[in-house]
Amino acid sequence: KQEVTQIPAALSVPEGENLVLNCSFTDSAIYNLQWFRQDPGKGLTSLLLIQSSQREQTSGRLNASLDKSSGRSTLYIAASQPGDSATYLCAVAVNDYKLSFGAGTTVTVRA
Amino acid sequence: EAGVAQSPRYKIIEKRQSVAFWCNPISGHATLYWYQQILGQGPKLLIQFQNNGVVDDSQLPKDRFSAERLKGVDSTLKIQPAKLEDSAVYLCASSGRVGAETPLHFGNGTRLTVT
């Protein structure tokens, strides 16, 4: 059974600092890995998707890396802003349709 | 395009009562998912539909949970009878087709409190 862990559970940084969010998974046989953002009282929004054959994916200030052999992914958010405050969830595709989610890291960016 | 619609937003019931949640996916999306998100945890897949057929319901507690998707559009998730541990946010998501690389579009969820 695939286990996805995100540490830390919560993070608080001053505005402008770079954010580093970690995700680890137990089974390296994955289809892909996705990062989602969840705002309070809202559903999830997909941020980045990394295919199992890729090492990283970038979108604007966001960059996600994937190391399948070590079972790790890292989401970098450059020059954080208060609007980046949210919970960030990592999800691993264990087959061609099923996602296994981590519990998330709640980020607070202080103005 | 209109997003995934869910109702109600909030529901409070007593244990052993029944409750139903409704989801309307994005128009044209054949695949529909119901997830359960307990406070402090990531979402857990309960059931996946492809059109009106069930693809995966392996984590659905079938003794108390049921779901249907009539005509391959709207879906209803029911809990009967509810237990305290069913308190969670129930998220509906849809996608254009089956496939892990296909973006999922989530609704805002229904927050259920069982007292």
Tab-separated table of N, CA, C and O in Angstrom, chain A residues 38-75:
chain	number	residue	atom	x	y	z
A	38	GLN	N	-5.025	23.810	-1.627
A	38	GLN	CA	-6.379	23.831	-1.069
A	38	GLN	C	-6.520	25.058	-0.171
A	38	GLN	O	-5.801	25.189	0.822
A	39	ASP	N	-7.445	25.938	-0.512
A	39	ASP	CA	-7.752	27.091	0.312
A	39	ASP	C	-8.866	26.715	1.296
A	39	ASP	O	-9.674	25.821	1.006
A	40	PRO	N	-8.943	27.391	2.436
A	40	PRO	CA	-9.950	27.035	3.446
A	40	PRO	C	-11.361	27.010	2.871
A	40	PRO	O	-11.784	27.960	2.214
A	41	GLY	N	-12.077	25.927	3.107
A	41	GLY	CA	-13.454	25.799	2.647
A	41	GLY	C	-13.598	25.579	1.153
A	41	GLY	O	-14.709	25.677	0.620
A	42	LYS	N	-12.516	25.292	0.498
A	42	LYS	CA	-12.554	25.103	-0.956
A	42	LYS	C	-12.071	23.710	-1.339
A	42	LYS	O	-11.517	22.967	-0.519
A	43	GLY	N	-12.286	23.394	-2.607
A	43	GLY	CA	-11.759	22.150	-3.131
A	43	GLY	C	-10.281	22.291	-3.470
A	43	GLY	O	-9.638	23.271	-3.116
A	44	LEU	N	-9.757	21.303	-4.170
A	44	LEU	CA	-8.345	21.286	-4.523
A	44	LEU	C	-8.142	21.835	-5.931
A	44	LEU	O	-8.958	21.585	-6.824
A	45	THR	N	-7.024	22.544	-6.096
A	45	THR	CA	-6.641	23.049	-7.410
A	45	THR	C	-5.299	22.451	-7.781
A	45	THR	O	-4.343	22.529	-7.004
A	46	SER	N	-5.227	21.857	-8.962
A	46	SER	CA	-3.981	21.244	-9.403
A	46	SER	C	-2.956	22.316	-9.756
A	46	SER	O	-3.267	23.277	-10.471
A	47	LEU	N	-1.734	22.172	-9.234
A	47	LEU	CA	-0.655	23.130	-9.493
A	47	LEU	C	0.336	22.602	-10.532
A	47	LEU	O	0.651	23.287	-11.506
A	48	LEU	N	0.854	21.428	-10.285
A	48	LEU	CA	1.874	20.850	-11.151
A	48	LEU	C	1.696	19.339	-11.194
A	48	LEU	O	1.300	18.730	-10.201
A	49	LEU	N	2.007	18.754	-12.339
A	49	LEU	CA	1.995	17.308	-12.495
A	49	LEU	C	3.335	16.893	-13.077
A	49	LEU	O	3.766	17.455	-14.096
A	50	ILE	N	4.005	15.950	-12.420
A	50	ILE	CA	5.289	15.439	-12.914
A	50	ILE	C	5.092	13.989	-13.315
A	50	ILE	O	4.693	13.152	-12.497
A	51	GLN	N	5.362	13.681	-14.566
A	51	GLN	CA	5.270	12.298	-15.022
A	51	GLN	C	6.418	11.491	-14.399
A	51	GLN	O	7.449	12.039	-14.035
A	52	SER	N	6.236	10.197	-14.306
A	52	SER	CA	7.228	9.351	-13.653
A	52	SER	C	8.582	9.398	-14.364
A	52	SER	O	9.622	9.142	-13.751
A	53	SER	N	8.581	9.744	-15.650
A	53	SER	CA	9.826	9.801	-16.411
A	53	SER	C	10.528	11.157	-16.308
A	53	SER	O	11.639	11.323	-16.803
A	54	GLN	N	9.854	12.126	-15.680
A	54	GLN	CA	10.419	13.468	-15.576
A	54	GLN	C	11.127	13.661	-14.237
A	54	GLN	O	10.857	12.966	-13.259
A	55	ARG	N	12.022	14.667	-14.212
A	55	ARG	CA	12.737	14.991	-12.987
A	55	ARG	C	12.172	16.244	-12.323
A	55	ARG	O	12.276	16.416	-11.116
A	56	GLU	N	11.609	17.137	-13.141
A	56	GLU	CA	11.035	18.346	-12.574
A	56	GLU	C	10.032	18.966	-13.518
A	56	GLU	O	9.947	18.626	-14.706
A	57	GLN	N	9.258	19.905	-12.946
A	57	GLN	CA	8.240	20.623	-13.700
A	57	GLN	C	8.157	22.022	-13.108
A	57	GLN	O	8.251	22.200	-11.897
A	58	THR	N	7.973	23.015	-14.001
A	58	THR	CA	7.967	24.407	-13.548
A	58	THR	C	6.737	25.124	-14.073
A	58	THR	O	6.286	24.880	-15.199
A	59	SER	N	6.203	26.019	-13.221
A	59	SER	CA	5.120	26.892	-13.637
A	59	SER	C	5.230	28.189	-12.861
A	59	SER	O	4.962	28.243	-11.657
A	60	GLY	N	5.686	29.235	-13.562
A	60	GLY	CA	5.830	30.522	-12.897
A	60	GLY	C	6.817	30.456	-11.736
A	60	GLY	O	7.964	30.050	-11.911
A	61	ARG	N	6.358	30.831	-10.539
A	61	ARG	CA	7.226	30.792	-9.357
A	61	ARG	C	7.321	29.407	-8.721
A	61	ARG	O	8.019	29.220	-7.727
A	62	LEU	N	6.611	28.451	-9.278
A	62	LEU	CA	6.582	27.103	-8.716
A	62	LEU	C	7.493	26.167	-9.500
A	62	LEU	O	7.515	26.193	-10.731
A	63	ASN	N	8.214	25.360	-8.746
A	63	ASN	CA	9.057	24.334	-9.341
A	63	ASN	C	8.950	23.084	-8.485
A	63	ASN	O	9.084	23.147	-7.260
A	64	ALA	N	8.672	21.951	-9.121
A	64	ALA	CA	8.572	20.692	-8.392
A	64	ALA	C	9.576	19.710	-8.948
A	64	ALA	O	9.725	19.590	-10.167
A	65	SER	N	10.258	19.011	-8.066
A	65	SER	CA	11.218	17.994	-8.474
A	65	SER	C	10.718	16.628	-8.033
A	65	SER	O	9.918	16.504	-7.107
A	66	LEU	N	11.200	15.604	-8.729
A	66	LEU	CA	10.811	14.232	-8.408
A	66	LEU	C	12.035	13.331	-8.452
A	66	LEU	O	12.773	13.319	-9.438
A	67	ASP	N	12.252	12.589	-7.366
A	67	ASP	CA	13.301	11.576	-7.309
A	67	ASP	C	12.612	10.266	-6.942
A	67	ASP	O	12.394	9.974	-5.763
A	68	LYS	N	12.269	9.492	-7.970
A	68	LYS	CA	11.522	8.255	-7.741
A	68	LYS	C	12.302	7.252	-6.920
A	68	LYS	O	11.763	6.575	-6.053
A	69	SER	N	13.599	7.158	-7.192
A	69	SER	CA	14.409	6.130	-6.526
A	69	SER	C	14.452	6.321	-5.017
A	69	SER	O	14.477	5.337	-4.260
A	70	SER	N	14.428	7.571	-4.582
A	70	SER	CA	14.447	7.833	-3.144
A	70	SER	C	13.050	8.088	-2.592
A	70	SER	O	12.884	8.274	-1.391
A	71	GLY	N	12.051	8.102	-3.458
A	71	GLY	CA	10.673	8.304	-3.021
A	71	GLY	C	10.415	9.695	-2.486
A	71	GLY	O	9.744	9.844	-1.462
A	72	ARG	N	10.919	10.711	-3.202
A	72	ARG	CA	10.772	12.071	-2.706
A	72	ARG	C	10.405	13.045	-3.814
A	72	ARG	O	10.824	12.908	-4.960
A	73	SER	N	9.643	14.068	-3.410
A	73	SER	CA	9.358	15.204	-4.278
A	73	SER	C	9.427	16.465	-3.432
A	73	SER	O	9.109	16.441	-2.235
A	74	THR	N	9.864	17.539	-4.057
A	74	THR	CA	9.949	18.821	-3.372
A	74	THR	C	9.272	19.885	-4.213
A	74	THR	O	9.491	19.941	-5.432
A	75	LEU	N	8.454	20.688	-3.571
A	75	LEU	CA	7.817	21.829	-4.225
A	75	LEU	C	8.492	23.101	-3.721
A	75	LEU	O	8.546	23.342	-2.509
